[in-house]
């Protein structure tokens, strides 16, 4: 199923991208606060969002009315260097944004399945839909934790899923993971795919051209509004 074509936003530098994306997301959060009294944002982990986090953390808005969660997480505690929660807390929930509430995906549990149930219940109490989902993408075409080799990928990408958080097992992912489901992500008011470098641009262009979609293509195709791709070399 081909969906709405994404909209490309291209920048000469990664700093320019970060500043522009931070301005856009801050405005989305301000508008949500004025419309419904609160705002809800999901961000990615990985190596890409650092500059964006730093710029967004300095935006002036009523951060006390903002809830921040993650699009995905490794099944590791915040003490791990691989924790996306610890990355977001150290880089986004700083400066003005230190007043925001953080809703983690990781919960102490014996299995990632139990942890995902705990996260699902906790996140169901939050003000859905997301106002903005800021996705990244790996060089293999995964986004959130929708890895091409994930077990039951079709369940994770089920547009009719009633789950918000699901466990993920994928050989290429390293440890087990937790991910927001496809509907939880694509129904955000703003869906951004933040990628940097020629290699990732090639991956996304190939995914958009290919017959057999990679997970990134499924997310783009299932978004009810055009996904916004933010790219810099
Ligand atoms: O595993 C992950 O990787 C992707 C991409 O990360 P990057 O280091 O290539 O920027 C990220 O979007 C995702 O949230 C993260 O868990």
CSV table of C-alpha atoms and ligand atoms in Angstrom, one decimal:
chain,number,residue,atom,x,y,z
A,1,UNK,CA,0.0,0.0,0.0
A,2,UNK,CA,1.6,3.3,-1.1
A,3,UNK,CA,0.7,6.1,1.3
A,4,UNK,CA,1.1,9.9,1.2
A,5,UNK,CA,4.5,10.9,-0.1
A,6,UNK,CA,6.8,12.3,2.6
A,7,UNK,CA,7.9,15.9,2.6
A,8,UNK,CA,11.6,16.5,2.5
A,9,UNK,CA,13.2,19.3,4.7
A,10,UNK,CA,16.9,19.6,3.7
A,11,UNK,CA,19.6,21.6,5.5
A,12,UNK,CA,23.2,22.4,4.8
A,13,UNK,CA,24.4,21.5,8.3
A,14,UNK,CA,23.3,19.3,11.1
A,15,UNK,CA,23.2,22.4,13.4
A,16,UNK,CA,20.8,24.2,11.1
A,17,UNK,CA,18.6,21.1,11.0
A,18,UNK,CA,18.5,20.8,14.8
A,19,UNK,CA,17.6,24.5,15.2
A,20,UNK,CA,14.8,24.4,12.7
A,21,UNK,CA,13.4,21.1,14.0
A,22,UNK,CA,13.5,22.4,17.6
A,23,UNK,CA,11.6,25.5,16.5
A,24,UNK,CA,8.9,23.4,14.7
A,25,UNK,CA,8.5,20.9,17.6
A,26,UNK,CA,8.4,23.7,20.2
A,27,UNK,CA,5.6,25.4,18.2
A,28,UNK,CA,3.6,22.1,18.0
A,29,UNK,CA,4.0,21.8,21.8
A,30,UNK,CA,2.9,25.4,22.4
A,31,UNK,CA,-0.1,24.9,20.2
A,32,UNK,CA,-1.1,21.7,22.0
A,33,UNK,CA,-0.8,23.4,25.4
A,34,UNK,CA,-3.0,26.3,24.3
A,35,UNK,CA,-5.6,23.8,22.7
A,36,UNK,CA,-5.8,21.1,25.3
A,37,UNK,CA,-3.8,22.3,28.3
A,38,UNK,CA,-0.9,19.8,27.8
A,39,UNK,CA,1.4,18.4,25.2
A,40,UNK,CA,2.8,14.9,24.5
A,41,UNK,CA,6.0,14.2,22.7
A,42,UNK,CA,7.9,11.0,21.8
A,43,UNK,CA,11.6,11.1,20.9
A,44,UNK,CA,14.2,8.6,19.6
A,45,UNK,CA,17.4,7.4,21.0
A,46,UNK,CA,20.6,6.6,19.1
A,47,UNK,CA,23.4,8.9,18.0
A,48,UNK,CA,21.4,11.3,15.8
A,49,UNK,CA,19.2,13.4,18.1
A,50,UNK,CA,21.9,15.0,20.3
A,51,UNK,CA,21.9,18.4,18.6
A,52,UNK,CA,18.2,18.5,18.3
A,53,UNK,CA,17.8,17.6,22.0
A,54,UNK,CA,20.1,20.4,23.0
A,55,UNK,CA,18.3,23.0,20.9
A,56,UNK,CA,14.8,21.9,22.0
A,57,UNK,CA,15.8,21.9,25.7
A,58,UNK,CA,16.4,25.6,25.4
A,59,UNK,CA,13.0,26.5,23.8
A,60,UNK,CA,10.8,28.7,25.9
A,61,UNK,CA,7.4,27.1,26.5
A,62,UNK,CA,5.4,25.8,29.5
A,63,UNK,CA,7.5,22.6,29.9
A,64,UNK,CA,5.6,21.7,33.1
A,65,UNK,CA,2.7,20.9,30.9
A,66,UNK,CA,4.7,18.6,28.6
A,67,UNK,CA,5.1,14.8,28.8
A,68,UNK,CA,8.1,13.3,27.0
A,69,UNK,CA,8.3,9.6,26.2
A,70,UNK,CA,10.4,7.5,23.9
A,71,UNK,CA,9.6,5.9,20.6
A,72,UNK,CA,11.6,2.8,21.6
A,73,UNK,CA,13.9,1.6,24.3
A,74,UNK,CA,16.4,-1.2,25.0
A,75,UNK,CA,15.4,-3.5,27.8
A,76,UNK,CA,18.1,-2.1,30.1
A,77,UNK,CA,17.9,0.1,33.2
A,78,UNK,CA,18.8,3.8,33.1
A,79,UNK,CA,22.2,3.0,34.5
A,80,UNK,CA,23.1,1.3,31.2
A,81,UNK,CA,25.0,3.4,28.6
A,82,UNK,CA,22.6,1.9,26.1
A,83,UNK,CA,19.5,3.4,27.8
A,84,UNK,CA,17.6,5.7,25.6
A,85,UNK,CA,15.9,7.1,28.7
A,86,UNK,CA,19.2,8.1,30.1
A,87,UNK,CA,20.2,9.8,26.8
A,88,UNK,CA,16.9,11.8,26.7
A,89,UNK,CA,17.3,12.8,30.3
A,90,UNK,CA,20.9,13.9,29.9
A,91,UNK,CA,20.3,15.9,26.7
A,92,UNK,CA,16.7,16.9,26.4
A,93,UNK,CA,15.3,17.1,29.9
A,94,UNK,CA,17.7,19.9,30.7
A,95,UNK,CA,17.6,23.7,30.8
A,96,UNK,CA,14.0,24.9,30.3
A,97,UNK,CA,12.9,21.4,29.5
A,98,UNK,CA,13.9,20.1,32.9
A,99,UNK,CA,10.4,20.9,34.0
A,100,UNK,CA,8.9,18.3,31.6
A,101,UNK,CA,7.5,15.0,32.9
A,102,UNK,CA,9.3,11.9,31.6
A,103,UNK,CA,7.4,8.6,31.0
A,104,UNK,CA,9.8,5.7,30.6
A,105,UNK,CA,9.3,2.6,28.5
A,106,UNK,CA,11.7,0.5,30.7
A,107,UNK,CA,10.2,-1.0,33.9
A,108,UNK,CA,11.9,-3.5,36.1
A,109,UNK,CA,10.5,-6.9,35.2
A,110,UNK,CA,11.8,-10.5,34.7
A,111,UNK,CA,11.1,-10.5,31.0
A,112,UNK,CA,10.7,-7.9,28.3
A,113,UNK,CA,7.2,-9.2,27.7
A,114,UNK,CA,6.3,-8.3,31.4
A,115,UNK,CA,8.1,-5.0,31.1
A,116,UNK,CA,6.2,-4.2,27.9
A,117,UNK,CA,2.9,-4.9,29.7
A,118,UNK,CA,3.9,-2.6,32.6
A,119,UNK,CA,4.9,0.2,30.1
A,120,UNK,CA,1.7,-0.3,28.1
A,121,UNK,CA,-0.5,0.1,31.2
A,122,UNK,CA,1.5,3.2,32.4
A,123,UNK,CA,1.4,4.8,28.9
A,124,UNK,CA,-2.3,4.2,28.5
A,125,UNK,CA,-2.9,6.8,31.2
A,126,UNK,CA,-1.2,9.5,29.1
A,127,UNK,CA,-2.9,12.1,26.8
A,128,UNK,CA,-3.0,10.3,23.4
A,129,UNK,CA,-2.5,10.9,20.6
A,130,UNK,CA,1.1,12.2,20.5
A,131,UNK,CA,1.4,15.8,19.4
A,132,UNK,CA,4.7,14.9,17.8
A,133,UNK,CA,6.7,11.7,17.2
A,134,UNK,CA,10.4,12.3,16.3
A,135,UNK,CA,11.7,9.1,14.7
A,136,UNK,CA,15.2,8.2,13.7
A,137,UNK,CA,16.3,5.4,11.3
A,138,UNK,CA,19.1,2.9,11.3
A,139,UNK,CA,21.2,2.0,8.2
A,140,UNK,CA,19.1,-1.2,7.9
A,141,UNK,CA,15.8,0.7,7.5
A,142,UNK,CA,14.6,0.1,11.1
A,143,UNK,CA,12.8,2.9,12.8
A,144,UNK,CA,11.7,2.9,16.5
A,145,UNK,CA,12.4,-0.8,17.2
A,146,UNK,CA,10.8,-2.1,14.0
A,147,UNK,CA,13.9,-4.1,12.9
A,148,UNK,CA,13.6,-5.9,9.5
A,149,UNK,CA,14.4,-9.2,11.2
A,150,UNK,CA,12.2,-8.7,14.3
A,151,UNK,CA,10.1,-11.6,15.3
A,152,UNK,CA,6.4,-11.0,14.6
A,153,UNK,CA,7.2,-7.7,12.7
A,154,UNK,CA,3.7,-7.8,11.2
A,155,UNK,CA,2.2,-7.7,14.8
A,156,UNK,CA,4.4,-4.7,15.7
A,157,UNK,CA,3.3,-3.0,12.5
A,158,UNK,CA,-0.4,-3.9,12.8
A,159,UNK,CA,-2.3,-0.6,12.1
A,160,UNK,CA,-5.2,-2.0,14.2
A,161,UNK,CA,-3.1,-2.9,17.3
A,162,UNK,CA,-4.7,-1.9,20.6
A,163,UNK,CA,-1.3,-2.1,22.3
A,164,UNK,CA,0.8,1.1,22.8
A,165,UNK,CA,4.0,-0.7,23.8
A,166,UNK,CA,5.2,-4.1,22.6
A,167,UNK,CA,8.3,-6.2,23.3
A,168,UNK,CA,10.7,-6.8,20.4
A,169,UNK,CA,13.2,-9.6,19.8
A,170,UNK,CA,15.5,-9.2,16.8
A,171,UNK,CA,18.9,-10.7,16.3
A,172,UNK,CA,20.3,-7.4,14.8
A,173,UNK,CA,19.0,-5.3,17.7
A,174,UNK,CA,21.4,-6.7,20.4
A,175,UNK,CA,19.3,-6.9,23.6
A,176,UNK,CA,15.5,-7.2,23.7
A,177,UNK,CA,13.6,-4.0,23.1
A,178,UNK,CA,10.4,-2.1,23.8
A,179,UNK,CA,8.7,-0.1,21.1
A,180,UNK,CA,5.7,2.0,20.6
A,181,UNK,CA,3.4,0.3,18.1
A,182,UNK,CA,2.7,1.6,14.6
A,183,UNK,CA,-0.7,3.3,15.4
A,184,UNK,CA,0.7,4.9,18.5
A,185,UNK,CA,3.4,6.5,16.4
A,186,UNK,CA,1.7,7.4,13.1
A,187,UNK,CA,-1.3,9.0,14.6
A,188,UNK,CA,0.9,11.7,16.1
A,189,UNK,CA,-0.1,15.2,14.9
A,190,UNK,CA,3.5,15.6,13.5
A,191,UNK,CA,5.5,12.6,12.4
A,192,UNK,CA,9.2,13.4,11.8
A,193,UNK,CA,12.0,11.2,10.5
A,194,UNK,CA,15.3,12.7,11.4
A,195,UNK,CA,18.2,11.3,9.5
A,196,UNK,CA,21.7,12.6,8.7
A,197,UNK,CA,24.3,11.6,6.1
A,198,UNK,CA,24.3,10.3,2.5
A,199,UNK,CA,24.0,6.7,3.5
A,200,UNK,CA,20.7,7.1,5.4
A,201,UNK,CA,19.3,9.2,2.6
A,202,UNK,CA,20.1,6.4,0.1
A,203,UNK,CA,18.4,3.9,2.4
A,204,UNK,CA,15.2,5.9,2.7
A,205,UNK,CA,15.1,6.7,-1.0
A,206,UNK,CA,15.6,3.0,-1.9
A,207,UNK,CA,12.8,2.1,0.6
A,208,UNK,CA,10.5,4.6,-1.0
A,209,UNK,CA,11.2,3.2,-4.5
A,210,UNK,CA,11.2,-0.5,-3.6
A,211,UNK,CA,8.3,-3.0,-4.0
A,212,UNK,CA,9.2,-4.8,-0.7
A,213,UNK,CA,8.9,-2.2,2.0
A,214,UNK,CA,11.4,-1.8,4.8
A,215,UNK,CA,9.9,-0.9,8.2
A,216,UNK,CA,10.6,2.8,7.6
A,217,UNK,CA,8.5,2.6,4.4
A,218,UNK,CA,5.6,1.0,6.2
A,219,UNK,CA,5.6,3.8,8.8
A,220,UNK,CA,5.7,6.4,6.1
A,221,UNK,CA,2.9,4.7,4.2
A,222,UNK,CA,0.6,4.3,7.2
A,223,UNK,CA,0.9,7.9,8.4
A,224,UNK,CA,-2.4,9.6,7.8
A,225,UNK,CA,-0.5,12.9,7.1
A,226,UNK,CA,2.7,13.3,5.1
A,227,UNK,CA,5.7,12.3,7.2
A,228,UNK,CA,8.3,15.1,7.5
A,229,UNK,CA,11.8,13.9,6.6
A,230,UNK,CA,14.5,16.2,8.1
A,231,UNK,CA,17.9,15.6,6.5
A,232,UNK,CA,21.3,17.1,6.5
A,233,UNK,CA,24.6,15.7,5.1
B,1,LIG,O1,18.5,1.6,17.9
B,1,LIG,C1,18.1,2.8,17.6
B,1,LIG,O2,18.6,3.3,16.5
B,1,LIG,C2,17.8,4.2,15.8
B,1,LIG,C3,18.8,5.0,14.9
B,1,LIG,O3,19.9,5.3,15.7
B,1,LIG,P1,21.2,6.2,15.1
B,1,LIG,O4,22.3,5.9,16.1
B,1,LIG,O5,21.5,5.6,13.7
B,1,LIG,O6,20.7,7.6,15.1
B,1,LIG,C4,17.0,5.2,16.7
B,1,LIG,O7,16.2,5.9,15.9
B,1,LIG,C5,16.3,4.3,17.7
B,1,LIG,O8,15.5,5.2,18.6
B,1,LIG,C6,17.3,3.6,18.5
B,1,LIG,O9,16.7,2.9,19.6
